[in-house]
Amino acid sequence: MTVREVGVLAIGAGPANLALAVAIEESGSPELADRTLLLEQSPDIKWQRDLLMPWARSQVSFLKDLVTLRNPSSRFTFLNFLHEQGRLDEFINLGTFHPYRWEFSDYLQWVATSLKRVRIQYGARAARIDPVPAADGSVSGWSVLLTDGDEIRCRDLVVGGGRDPRVPEVFAGLPADRLIHSAQYRTRIGKLPKDEPVRAVVVGGAQSAAEMFYALHENLPQSRVTMLVRSIGLQNYQTSKFVNELFFPSFVDEFYDSPPEVRAQVLDEMRLTNYGKTEPLRCDLVLLGTGYDPRKPALVRELAARVGIDEVEVSRAHRVNLGESARGAVYLQGVNEETHGIADSLISVLANRSHDILTDLLARRGATTGSAR
């Protein structure tokens, strides 16, 4: 068992924390960058690892990568990635703003390996987070225990591992080998005999359910697949210019400043549920495209309980309210839809959100933010 100390510890090396890592590296504060560490539980970085079908595309423009909306001249842009990989001409020739998902995933790994100062530790999973108390009882920092027994202490913590998969209660009692959530699709489906005749049911009507339904015909060609959708058809993402304004980084300010009841109404109008009526249907395998738990992740809820917070409240800069005396801070990425809008869980706002968090980090350290952009 080893104990290490860093300045900023970010849990998860997905798009959110990678965008922050780039912002920190470009901040003009080498000391902050050298003392920043990202933890990634997997041996490498993959975007939506278990839905990386070769034909699946991102539904977000490549211009909304990790950096472009914050710093278009950054060396970490998606276009520079394509240029360095010798794939720029091919992408331009596709005539689309939407890259294949595997290509954007490759971009994320390229960003990770291109970092010069911020470090990433692979194969590291956080098991428990405890506050480190100061003499006056306030939070001075955090102690993160890893599953291998090592401990990492930090002043500031960033949780960016995403939400927990949502398994509706009606399916919770099914045997584990008969239930597959979209977050596990490729890993689990690859372990089944390809020639086995399976009666499979896909639950959900949005993108992940549709992709599993399509992929099953290739992965289990002898299977009989049924799709359960609550509405009269699959949900199609609206892409009008009016709707897309709801995913602008500038909309976060308007949404955050709105009364709670207005925010709740907007979220209700923008969300569509995925579940159909109940009726008997015999099957061997259930695949859930039911999304993710709307609550804060279990890791965050457990941390809040240890700090003594009944309700997690975050600032405009995504920092959890721990009181004015707290020296240590915890930032939440991608789980603040109720205060920052529905785009908070998407990649659309990553570049701007990383700037907001970086600005707050530097301000709390008494640094200037002029070079942060």
mmCIF file of C-alpha atoms in Angstrom:
data_model
loop_
_atom_site.group_PDB
_atom_site.id
_atom_site.type_symbol
_atom_site.label_atom_id
_atom_site.label_comp_id
_atom_site.label_asym_id
_atom_site.label_seq_id
_atom_site.Cartn_x
_atom_site.Cartn_y
_atom_site.Cartn_z
ATOM 1 C CA MET A 1 0.000 0.000 0.000
ATOM 2 C CA THR A 2 1.309 3.419 -0.956
ATOM 3 C CA VAL A 3 0.079 6.908 -0.097
ATOM 4 C CA ARG A 4 0.567 9.726 -2.617
ATOM 5 C CA GLU A 5 -0.403 13.383 -2.697
ATOM 6 C CA VAL A 6 -1.536 15.439 -5.691
ATOM 7 C CA GLY A 7 -3.173 18.822 -6.122
ATOM 8 C CA VAL A 8 -6.109 17.843 -8.361
ATOM 9 C CA LEU A 9 -7.394 14.294 -8.656
ATOM 10 C CA ALA A 10 -9.954 13.533 -11.377
ATOM 11 C CA ILE A 11 -11.851 10.246 -11.271
ATOM 12 C CA GLY A 12 -12.485 8.956 -14.785
ATOM 13 C CA ALA A 13 -10.549 9.683 -17.981
ATOM 14 C CA GLY A 14 -13.505 10.081 -20.292
ATOM 15 C CA PRO A 15 -14.266 13.148 -22.430
ATOM 16 C CA ALA A 16 -15.190 15.383 -19.478
ATOM 17 C CA ASN A 17 -12.012 14.956 -17.454
ATOM 18 C CA LEU A 18 -9.811 14.810 -20.557
ATOM 19 C CA ALA A 19 -11.210 18.200 -21.596
ATOM 20 C CA LEU A 20 -10.353 19.526 -18.140
ATOM 21 C CA ALA A 21 -6.880 17.974 -18.320
ATOM 22 C CA VAL A 22 -6.223 19.791 -21.593
ATOM 23 C CA ALA A 23 -7.514 23.063 -20.151
ATOM 24 C CA ILE A 24 -5.217 22.654 -17.140
ATOM 25 C CA GLU A 25 -2.250 21.844 -19.380
ATOM 26 C CA GLU A 26 -2.945 24.950 -21.473
ATOM 27 C CA SER A 27 -3.605 27.164 -18.446
ATOM 28 C CA GLY A 28 -0.118 28.599 -18.168
ATOM 29 C CA SER A 29 0.213 27.064 -14.696
ATOM 30 C CA PRO A 30 2.760 24.224 -15.002
ATOM 31 C CA GLU A 31 2.649 23.665 -11.252
ATOM 32 C CA LEU A 32 -1.083 22.924 -11.385
ATOM 33 C CA ALA A 33 -0.656 20.669 -14.421
ATOM 34 C CA ASP A 34 2.238 18.739 -12.872
ATOM 35 C CA ARG A 35 0.137 18.068 -9.788
ATOM 36 C CA THR A 36 -2.967 16.881 -11.637
ATOM 37 C CA LEU A 37 -3.740 13.171 -11.943
ATOM 38 C CA LEU A 38 -6.556 11.365 -13.758
ATOM 39 C CA LEU A 39 -7.673 7.887 -12.684
ATOM 40 C CA GLU A 40 -8.983 5.487 -15.326
ATOM 41 C CA GLN A 41 -10.250 2.054 -14.307
ATOM 42 C CA SER A 42 -9.673 0.511 -17.754
ATOM 43 C CA PRO A 43 -6.282 -0.242 -19.350
ATOM 44 C CA ASP A 44 -6.947 2.302 -22.095
ATOM 45 C CA ILE A 45 -9.421 5.000 -23.096
ATOM 46 C CA LYS A 46 -12.490 4.191 -25.148
ATOM 47 C CA TRP A 47 -15.551 6.362 -25.729
ATOM 48 C CA GLN A 48 -18.770 4.417 -25.073
ATOM 49 C CA ARG A 49 -16.622 1.296 -25.023
ATOM 50 C CA ASP A 50 -19.465 -1.223 -25.207
ATOM 51 C CA LEU A 51 -21.284 0.501 -28.052
ATOM 52 C CA LEU A 52 -18.298 0.934 -30.372
ATOM 53 C CA MET A 53 -19.946 -0.644 -33.378
ATOM 54 C CA PRO A 54 -18.006 0.125 -36.590
ATOM 55 C CA TRP A 55 -20.986 1.830 -38.219
ATOM 56 C CA ALA A 56 -22.092 3.948 -35.228
ATOM 57 C CA ARG A 57 -21.663 7.715 -35.561
ATOM 58 C CA SER A 58 -21.457 10.547 -33.077
ATOM 59 C CA GLN A 59 -24.563 12.714 -33.114
ATOM 60 C CA VAL A 60 -22.558 15.788 -32.155
ATOM 61 C CA SER A 61 -20.487 17.932 -34.514
ATOM 62 C CA PHE A 62 -16.732 17.345 -34.460
ATOM 63 C CA LEU A 63 -16.390 21.082 -33.738
ATOM 64 C CA LYS A 64 -17.726 20.315 -30.252
ATOM 65 C CA ASP A 65 -14.604 18.367 -29.386
ATOM 66 C CA LEU A 66 -12.639 18.758 -26.146
ATOM 67 C CA VAL A 67 -11.171 22.174 -26.926
ATOM 68 C CA THR A 68 -12.375 23.986 -30.066
ATOM 69 C CA LEU A 69 -15.102 26.104 -28.456
ATOM 70 C CA ARG A 70 -12.627 27.164 -25.755
ATOM 71 C CA ASN A 71 -9.440 27.458 -27.784
ATOM 72 C CA PRO A 72 -9.750 26.857 -31.563
ATOM 73 C CA SER A 73 -5.963 27.173 -31.989
ATOM 74 C CA SER A 74 -5.244 24.354 -29.525
ATOM 75 C CA ARG A 75 -3.063 21.461 -30.679
ATOM 76 C CA PHE A 76 -5.647 19.128 -29.113
ATOM 77 C CA THR A 77 -8.446 19.764 -31.631
ATOM 78 C CA PHE A 78 -10.118 16.904 -33.482
ATOM 79 C CA LEU A 79 -8.911 18.381 -36.774
ATOM 80 C CA ASN A 80 -5.303 18.338 -35.590
ATOM 81 C CA PHE A 81 -5.764 14.730 -34.518
ATOM 82 C CA LEU A 82 -6.955 13.852 -38.029
ATOM 83 C CA HIS A 83 -4.028 15.772 -39.536
ATOM 84 C CA GLU A 84 -1.433 14.018 -37.372
ATOM 85 C CA GLN A 85 -2.989 10.630 -38.131
ATOM 86 C CA GLY A 86 -3.054 11.304 -41.882
ATOM 87 C CA ARG A 87 -6.846 10.998 -41.983
ATOM 88 C CA LEU A 88 -7.892 14.600 -42.637
ATOM 89 C CA ASP A 89 -8.546 14.213 -46.368
ATOM 90 C CA GLU A 90 -10.646 11.092 -45.816
ATOM 91 C CA PHE A 91 -12.780 12.787 -43.170
ATOM 92 C CA ILE A 92 -13.370 15.875 -45.311
ATOM 93 C CA ASN A 93 -14.378 13.622 -48.183
ATOM 94 C CA LEU A 94 -17.147 12.092 -46.046
ATOM 95 C CA GLY A 95 -18.980 15.419 -46.231
ATOM 96 C CA THR A 96 -20.279 15.237 -42.649
ATOM 97 C CA PHE A 97 -19.832 16.976 -39.325
ATOM 98 C CA HIS A 98 -20.406 13.673 -37.497
ATOM 99 C CA PRO A 99 -17.427 11.312 -37.191
ATOM 100 C CA TYR A 100 -17.730 7.617 -36.551
ATOM 101 C CA ARG A 101 -17.817 6.821 -32.862
ATOM 102 C CA TRP A 102 -14.628 4.738 -33.093
ATOM 103 C CA GLU A 103 -12.861 7.704 -34.682
ATOM 104 C CA PHE A 104 -13.840 10.044 -31.860
ATOM 105 C CA SER A 105 -12.778 7.334 -29.408
ATOM 106 C CA ASP A 106 -9.370 7.177 -31.100
ATOM 107 C CA TYR A 107 -9.193 10.961 -30.754
ATOM 108 C CA LEU A 108 -9.672 10.705 -26.982
ATOM 109 C CA GLN A 109 -6.838 8.182 -26.637
ATOM 110 C CA TRP A 110 -4.644 10.415 -28.805
ATOM 111 C CA VAL A 111 -5.382 13.376 -26.516
ATOM 112 C CA ALA A 112 -4.487 11.289 -23.479
ATOM 113 C CA THR A 113 -1.145 10.205 -24.919
ATOM 114 C CA SER A 114 -0.407 13.766 -26.105
ATOM 115 C CA LEU A 115 -0.567 15.292 -22.609
ATOM 116 C CA LYS A 116 2.861 16.471 -21.466
ATOM 117 C CA ARG A 117 2.307 17.332 -17.817
ATOM 118 C CA VAL A 118 -1.053 16.007 -16.606
ATOM 119 C CA ARG A 119 -0.723 12.311 -15.785
ATOM 120 C CA ILE A 120 -3.187 9.446 -16.256
ATOM 121 C CA GLN A 121 -3.070 6.291 -14.139
ATOM 122 C CA TYR A 122 -4.724 3.325 -15.859
ATOM 123 C CA GLY A 123 -6.210 0.284 -14.157
ATOM 124 C CA ALA A 124 -7.097 2.413 -11.128
ATOM 125 C CA ARG A 125 -10.578 2.264 -9.610
ATOM 126 C CA ALA A 126 -11.750 4.401 -6.693
ATOM 127 C CA ALA A 127 -13.375 2.320 -3.964
ATOM 128 C CA ARG A 128 -14.023 4.997 -1.347
ATOM 129 C CA ILE A 129 -13.659 8.748 -0.889
ATOM 130 C CA ASP A 130 -13.251 10.347 2.527
ATOM 131 C CA PRO A 131 -12.909 14.007 3.468
ATOM 132 C CA VAL A 132 -9.683 15.069 5.176
ATOM 133 C CA PRO A 133 -10.719 17.388 8.034
ATOM 134 C CA ALA A 134 -8.888 20.560 8.991
ATOM 135 C CA ALA A 135 -8.352 21.617 12.600
ATOM 136 C CA ASP A 136 -11.613 23.606 12.555
ATOM 137 C CA GLY A 137 -13.587 20.666 11.206
ATOM 138 C CA SER A 138 -13.850 21.997 7.641
ATOM 139 C CA VAL A 139 -12.753 19.995 4.594
ATOM 140 C CA SER A 140 -9.070 20.513 3.786
ATOM 141 C CA GLY A 141 -8.888 17.850 1.071
ATOM 142 C CA TRP A 142 -9.792 14.306 0.131
ATOM 143 C CA SER A 143 -8.510 10.799 0.622
ATOM 144 C CA VAL A 144 -9.299 8.364 -2.192
ATOM 145 C CA LEU A 145 -8.823 4.655 -1.507
ATOM 146 C CA LEU A 146 -8.262 2.522 -4.609
ATOM 147 C CA THR A 147 -9.411 -1.063 -4.991
ATOM 148 C CA ASP A 148 -5.765 -2.232 -4.908
ATOM 149 C CA GLY A 149 -5.318 -0.695 -1.455
ATOM 150 C CA ASP A 150 -3.328 2.380 -2.503
ATOM 151 C CA GLU A 151 -4.379 5.803 -1.216
ATOM 152 C CA ILE A 152 -4.226 9.119 -3.040
ATOM 153 C CA ARG A 153 -4.698 12.399 -1.203
ATOM 154 C CA CYS A 154 -5.619 15.612 -2.961
ATOM 155 C CA ARG A 155 -6.800 19.121 -2.287
ATOM 156 C CA ASP A 156 -9.370 19.220 -5.094
ATOM 157 C CA LEU A 157 -11.386 16.319 -6.439
ATOM 158 C CA VAL A 158 -13.202 16.104 -9.787
ATOM 159 C CA VAL A 159 -15.737 13.318 -10.293
ATOM 160 C CA GLY A 160 -16.331 12.709 -13.990
ATOM 161 C CA GLY A 161 -17.161 9.030 -14.322
ATOM 162 C CA GLY A 162 -20.733 9.526 -15.488
ATOM 163 C CA ARG A 163 -23.974 8.227 -14.066
ATOM 164 C CA ASP A 164 -24.766 4.685 -12.972
ATOM 165 C CA PRO A 165 -26.654 2.463 -15.454
ATOM 166 C CA ARG A 166 -30.413 2.484 -14.930
ATOM 167 C CA VAL A 167 -32.032 -0.909 -14.427
ATOM 168 C CA PRO A 168 -35.807 -0.480 -13.943
ATOM 169 C CA GLU A 169 -37.090 -2.276 -10.866
ATOM 170 C CA VAL A 170 -39.171 -4.706 -12.913
ATOM 171 C CA PHE A 171 -35.939 -6.173 -14.328
ATOM 172 C CA ALA A 172 -33.850 -6.025 -11.158
ATOM 173 C CA GLY A 173 -34.684 -9.591 -10.119
ATOM 174 C CA LEU A 174 -33.624 -11.243 -13.373
ATOM 175 C CA PRO A 175 -30.572 -13.553 -13.348
ATOM 176 C CA ALA A 176 -27.412 -11.608 -14.161
ATOM 177 C CA ASP A 177 -26.632 -13.834 -17.148
ATOM 178 C CA ARG A 178 -30.007 -12.999 -18.718
ATOM 179 C CA LEU A 179 -29.776 -9.214 -18.458
ATOM 180 C CA ILE A 180 -27.522 -6.896 -20.436
ATOM 181 C CA HIS A 181 -27.491 -3.103 -20.095
ATOM 182 C CA SER A 182 -26.224 -1.108 -23.070
ATOM 183 C CA ALA A 183 -23.209 -0.095 -20.965
ATOM 184 C CA GLN A 184 -22.087 -3.747 -21.112
ATOM 185 C CA TYR A 185 -23.323 -4.740 -24.582
ATOM 186 C CA ARG A 186 -20.186 -5.626 -26.576
ATOM 187 C CA THR A 187 -18.401 -7.202 -23.607
ATOM 188 C CA ARG A 188 -21.329 -9.417 -22.694
ATOM 189 C CA ILE A 189 -22.625 -10.261 -26.167
ATOM 190 C CA GLY A 190 -19.161 -11.339 -27.258
ATOM 191 C CA LYS A 191 -19.231 -14.151 -24.682
ATOM 192 C CA LEU A 192 -22.347 -15.777 -26.168
ATOM 193 C CA PRO A 193 -22.057 -18.457 -28.883
ATOM 194 C CA LYS A 194 -22.697 -16.704 -32.202
ATOM 195 C CA ASP A 195 -24.717 -19.593 -33.638
ATOM 196 C CA GLU A 196 -26.987 -20.001 -30.611
ATOM 197 C CA PRO A 197 -30.706 -19.366 -31.311
ATOM 198 C CA VAL A 198 -31.729 -16.809 -28.709
ATOM 199 C CA ARG A 199 -35.050 -15.115 -28.088
ATOM 200 C CA ALA A 200 -33.856 -11.592 -27.294
ATOM 201 C CA VAL A 201 -35.883 -8.564 -26.211
ATOM 202 C CA VAL A 202 -34.508 -5.033 -26.485
ATOM 203 C CA VAL A 203 -36.189 -2.504 -24.183
ATOM 204 C CA GLY A 204 -36.068 1.192 -25.076
ATOM 205 C CA GLY A 205 -36.686 3.491 -28.008
ATOM 206 C CA ALA A 206 -33.661 5.779 -28.148
ATOM 207 C CA GLN A 207 -30.226 5.492 -29.735
ATOM 208 C CA SER A 208 -28.641 2.805 -27.538
ATOM 209 C CA ALA A 209 -31.641 0.493 -27.897
ATOM 210 C CA ALA A 210 -31.791 0.969 -31.658
ATOM 211 C CA GLU A 211 -28.072 0.261 -32.010
ATOM 212 C CA MET A 212 -28.308 -2.946 -29.962
ATOM 213 C CA PHE A 213 -31.336 -4.078 -31.970
ATOM 214 C CA TYR A 214 -29.408 -3.542 -35.205
ATOM 215 C CA ALA A 215 -26.176 -5.095 -33.920
ATOM 216 C CA LEU A 216 -27.882 -8.239 -32.614
ATOM 217 C CA HIS A 217 -28.667 -9.372 -36.139
ATOM 218 C CA GLU A 218 -24.922 -9.508 -36.783
ATOM 219 C CA ASN A 219 -23.724 -10.634 -33.349
ATOM 220 C CA LEU A 220 -26.367 -13.374 -32.915
ATOM 221 C CA PRO A 221 -27.642 -14.055 -36.436
ATOM 222 C CA GLN A 222 -29.734 -17.049 -35.345
ATOM 223 C CA SER A 223 -31.599 -15.038 -32.719
ATOM 224 C CA ARG A 224 -35.167 -13.787 -32.824
ATOM 225 C CA VAL A 225 -35.154 -10.166 -31.702
ATOM 226 C CA THR A 226 -38.123 -8.187 -30.393
ATOM 227 C CA MET A 227 -37.977 -4.491 -29.558
ATOM 228 C CA LEU A 228 -40.244 -2.948 -26.938
ATOM 229 C CA VAL A 229 -40.903 0.759 -27.444
ATOM 230 C CA ARG A 230 -43.364 2.815 -25.442
ATOM 231 C CA SER A 231 -44.116 5.309 -28.218
ATOM 232 C CA ILE A 232 -45.369 4.502 -31.704
ATOM 233 C CA GLY A 233 -41.835 4.440 -33.085
ATOM 234 C CA LEU A 234 -38.163 5.020 -32.382
ATOM 235 C CA GLN A 235 -37.245 8.407 -31.018
ATOM 236 C CA ASN A 236 -35.525 10.655 -33.539
ATOM 237 C CA TYR A 237 -33.231 13.340 -32.201
ATOM 238 C CA GLN A 238 -34.436 16.795 -33.107
ATOM 239 C CA THR A 239 -31.763 18.763 -34.899
ATOM 240 C CA SER A 240 -33.461 22.027 -35.757
ATOM 241 C CA LYS A 241 -31.513 25.218 -35.091
ATOM 242 C CA PHE A 242 -34.073 26.164 -32.432
ATOM 243 C CA VAL A 243 -33.692 22.907 -30.506
ATOM 244 C CA ASN A 244 -29.914 22.934 -30.886
ATOM 245 C CA GLU A 245 -29.758 26.258 -29.024
ATOM 246 C CA LEU A 246 -30.634 24.290 -25.887
ATOM 247 C CA PHE A 247 -27.224 22.612 -26.233
ATOM 248 C CA PHE A 248 -25.272 25.859 -26.608
ATOM 249 C CA PRO A 249 -22.761 26.473 -23.791
ATOM 250 C CA SER A 250 -24.306 29.947 -23.452
ATOM 251 C CA PHE A 251 -27.663 28.360 -22.593
ATOM 252 C CA VAL A 252 -26.146 27.029 -19.347
ATOM 253 C CA ASP A 253 -26.131 30.537 -17.842
ATOM 254 C CA GLU A 254 -29.773 31.123 -18.742
ATOM 255 C CA PHE A 255 -30.796 27.720 -17.418
ATOM 256 C CA TYR A 256 -28.764 27.978 -14.181
ATOM 257 C CA ASP A 257 -30.234 31.403 -13.383
ATOM 258 C CA SER A 258 -33.828 30.205 -13.879
ATOM 259 C CA PRO A 259 -36.050 29.331 -10.877
ATOM 260 C CA PRO A 260 -36.008 25.608 -9.950
ATOM 261 C CA GLU A 261 -39.602 25.105 -11.079
ATOM 262 C CA VAL A 262 -38.783 26.547 -14.520
ATOM 263 C CA ARG A 263 -35.711 24.326 -14.842
ATOM 264 C CA ALA A 264 -37.777 21.258 -13.966
ATOM 265 C CA GLN A 265 -40.416 22.167 -16.554
ATOM 266 C CA VAL A 266 -37.818 22.624 -19.300
ATOM 267 C CA LEU A 267 -36.196 19.267 -18.500
ATOM 268 C CA ASP A 268 -39.564 17.509 -18.514
ATOM 269 C CA GLU A 269 -40.391 18.950 -21.919
ATOM 270 C CA MET A 270 -37.021 17.917 -23.355
ATOM 271 C CA ARG A 271 -37.064 14.343 -22.052
ATOM 272 C CA LEU A 272 -39.041 11.453 -23.455
ATOM 273 C CA THR A 273 -39.502 8.225 -21.495
ATOM 274 C CA ASN A 274 -38.556 4.887 -22.977
ATOM 275 C CA TYR A 275 -40.771 2.233 -21.438
ATOM 276 C CA GLY A 276 -43.817 0.427 -22.825
ATOM 277 C CA LYS A 277 -46.882 -1.232 -21.184
ATOM 278 C CA THR A 278 -46.452 -4.586 -19.402
ATOM 279 C CA GLU A 279 -47.503 -7.815 -21.115
ATOM 280 C CA PRO A 280 -46.203 -11.417 -21.093
ATOM 281 C CA LEU A 281 -43.332 -12.024 -23.509
ATOM 282 C CA ARG A 282 -41.171 -15.136 -23.282
ATOM 283 C CA CYS A 283 -37.480 -14.622 -23.953
ATOM 284 C CA ASP A 284 -33.993 -15.867 -23.131
ATOM 285 C CA LEU A 285 -32.216 -12.533 -22.956
ATOM 286 C CA VAL A 286 -33.207 -8.958 -22.053
ATOM 287 C CA LEU A 287 -31.171 -6.011 -23.310
ATOM 288 C CA LEU A 288 -31.771 -2.643 -21.689
ATOM 289 C CA GLY A 289 -31.434 0.612 -23.591
ATOM 290 C CA THR A 290 -32.913 2.351 -20.574
ATOM 291 C CA GLY A 291 -30.251 4.964 -20.038
ATOM 292 C CA TYR A 292 -28.771 5.981 -16.729
ATOM 293 C CA ASP A 293 -29.925 6.642 -13.173
ATOM 294 C CA PRO A 294 -31.030 10.304 -12.893
ATOM 295 C CA ARG A 295 -29.682 10.481 -9.353
ATOM 296 C CA LYS A 296 -26.134 11.475 -8.536
ATOM 297 C CA PRO A 297 -23.744 8.495 -8.906
ATOM 298 C CA ALA A 298 -23.483 6.184 -5.901
ATOM 299 C CA LEU A 299 -19.884 7.334 -5.327
ATOM 300 C CA VAL A 300 -21.089 10.938 -5.003
ATOM 301 C CA ARG A 301 -24.042 10.044 -2.761
ATOM 302 C CA GLU A 302 -21.747 8.087 -0.446
ATOM 303 C CA LEU A 303 -19.293 10.987 -0.337
ATOM 304 C CA ALA A 304 -22.075 13.448 0.460
ATOM 305 C CA ALA A 305 -23.179 11.253 3.363
ATOM 306 C CA ARG A 306 -19.644 11.199 4.793
ATOM 307 C CA VAL A 307 -19.424 14.982 4.567
ATOM 308 C CA GLY A 308 -22.867 15.375 6.133
ATOM 309 C CA ILE A 309 -24.651 16.853 3.097
ATOM 310 C CA ASP A 310 -28.322 15.959 2.733
ATOM 311 C CA GLU A 311 -28.710 17.494 -0.709
ATOM 312 C CA VAL A 312 -25.862 18.042 -3.175
ATOM 313 C CA GLU A 313 -25.874 21.610 -4.506
ATOM 314 C CA VAL A 314 -23.375 22.846 -7.087
ATOM 315 C CA SER A 315 -22.258 26.326 -8.071
ATOM 316 C CA ARG A 316 -22.268 27.693 -11.604
ATOM 317 C CA ALA A 317 -18.683 26.385 -11.780
ATOM 318 C CA HIS A 318 -19.894 22.851 -10.900
ATOM 319 C CA ARG A 319 -18.364 22.976 -7.408
ATOM 320 C CA VAL A 320 -20.259 21.282 -4.578
ATOM 321 C CA ASN A 321 -21.307 23.654 -1.805
ATOM 322 C CA LEU A 322 -19.231 22.647 1.230
ATOM 323 C CA GLY A 323 -19.322 25.974 3.030
ATOM 324 C CA GLU A 324 -17.035 28.986 2.797
ATOM 325 C CA SER A 325 -14.416 27.559 5.151
ATOM 326 C CA ALA A 326 -13.655 24.491 3.043
ATOM 327 C CA ARG A 327 -10.181 24.535 1.493
ATOM 328 C CA GLY A 328 -10.723 21.339 -0.451
ATOM 329 C CA ALA A 329 -13.301 21.262 -3.224
ATOM 330 C CA VAL A 330 -15.164 18.632 -5.197
ATOM 331 C CA TYR A 331 -16.406 19.285 -8.738
ATOM 332 C CA LEU A 332 -19.031 17.198 -10.508
ATOM 333 C CA GLN A 333 -18.966 16.746 -14.271
ATOM 334 C CA GLY A 334 -21.843 15.482 -16.383
ATOM 335 C CA VAL A 335 -24.408 14.914 -13.626
ATOM 336 C CA ASN A 336 -25.805 18.426 -13.082
ATOM 337 C CA GLU A 337 -28.677 18.482 -15.560
ATOM 338 C CA GLU A 338 -31.134 19.804 -12.981
ATOM 339 C CA THR A 339 -29.098 23.011 -12.566
ATOM 340 C CA HIS A 340 -27.082 23.295 -15.790
ATOM 341 C CA GLY A 341 -29.458 21.898 -18.406
ATOM 342 C CA ILE A 342 -29.832 18.700 -20.386
ATOM 343 C CA ALA A 343 -26.587 19.278 -22.304
ATOM 344 C CA ASP A 344 -24.597 18.798 -19.087
ATOM 345 C CA SER A 345 -24.339 15.054 -19.721
ATOM 346 C CA LEU A 346 -23.282 15.518 -23.368
ATOM 347 C CA ILE A 347 -20.001 16.462 -25.039
ATOM 348 C CA SER A 348 -21.490 19.690 -26.423
ATOM 349 C CA VAL A 349 -20.391 21.791 -23.437
ATOM 350 C CA LEU A 350 -17.138 20.058 -22.473
ATOM 351 C CA ALA A 351 -14.749 22.752 -23.695
ATOM 352 C CA ASN A 352 -16.600 25.604 -21.990
ATOM 353 C CA ARG A 353 -17.261 23.642 -18.810
ATOM 354 C CA SER A 354 -13.583 22.797 -18.463
ATOM 355 C CA HIS A 355 -12.842 26.522 -18.688
ATOM 356 C CA ASP A 356 -15.411 27.249 -15.942
ATOM 357 C CA ILE A 357 -13.893 24.655 -13.616
ATOM 358 C CA LEU A 358 -10.324 25.716 -14.410
ATOM 359 C CA THR A 359 -11.163 29.352 -13.727
ATOM 360 C CA ASP A 360 -12.589 28.360 -10.333
ATOM 361 C CA LEU A 361 -9.549 26.188 -9.527
ATOM 362 C CA LEU A 362 -7.134 29.009 -10.321
ATOM 363 C CA ALA A 363 -9.199 31.653 -8.533
ATOM 364 C CA ARG A 364 -9.231 29.560 -5.364
ATOM 365 C CA ARG A 365 -5.449 29.312 -5.616
ATOM 366 C CA GLY A 366 -5.118 33.062 -6.044
ATOM 367 C CA ALA A 367 -3.866 32.731 -9.632
ATOM 368 C CA THR A 368 -4.848 34.779 -12.667
ATOM 369 C CA THR A 369 -6.995 33.256 -15.390
ATOM 370 C CA GLY A 370 -5.972 35.428 -18.338
ATOM 371 C CA SER A 371 -4.030 32.600 -19.990
ATOM 372 C CA ALA A 372 -6.636 29.938 -19.220
ATOM 373 C CA ARG A 373 -8.299 30.289 -22.571
#
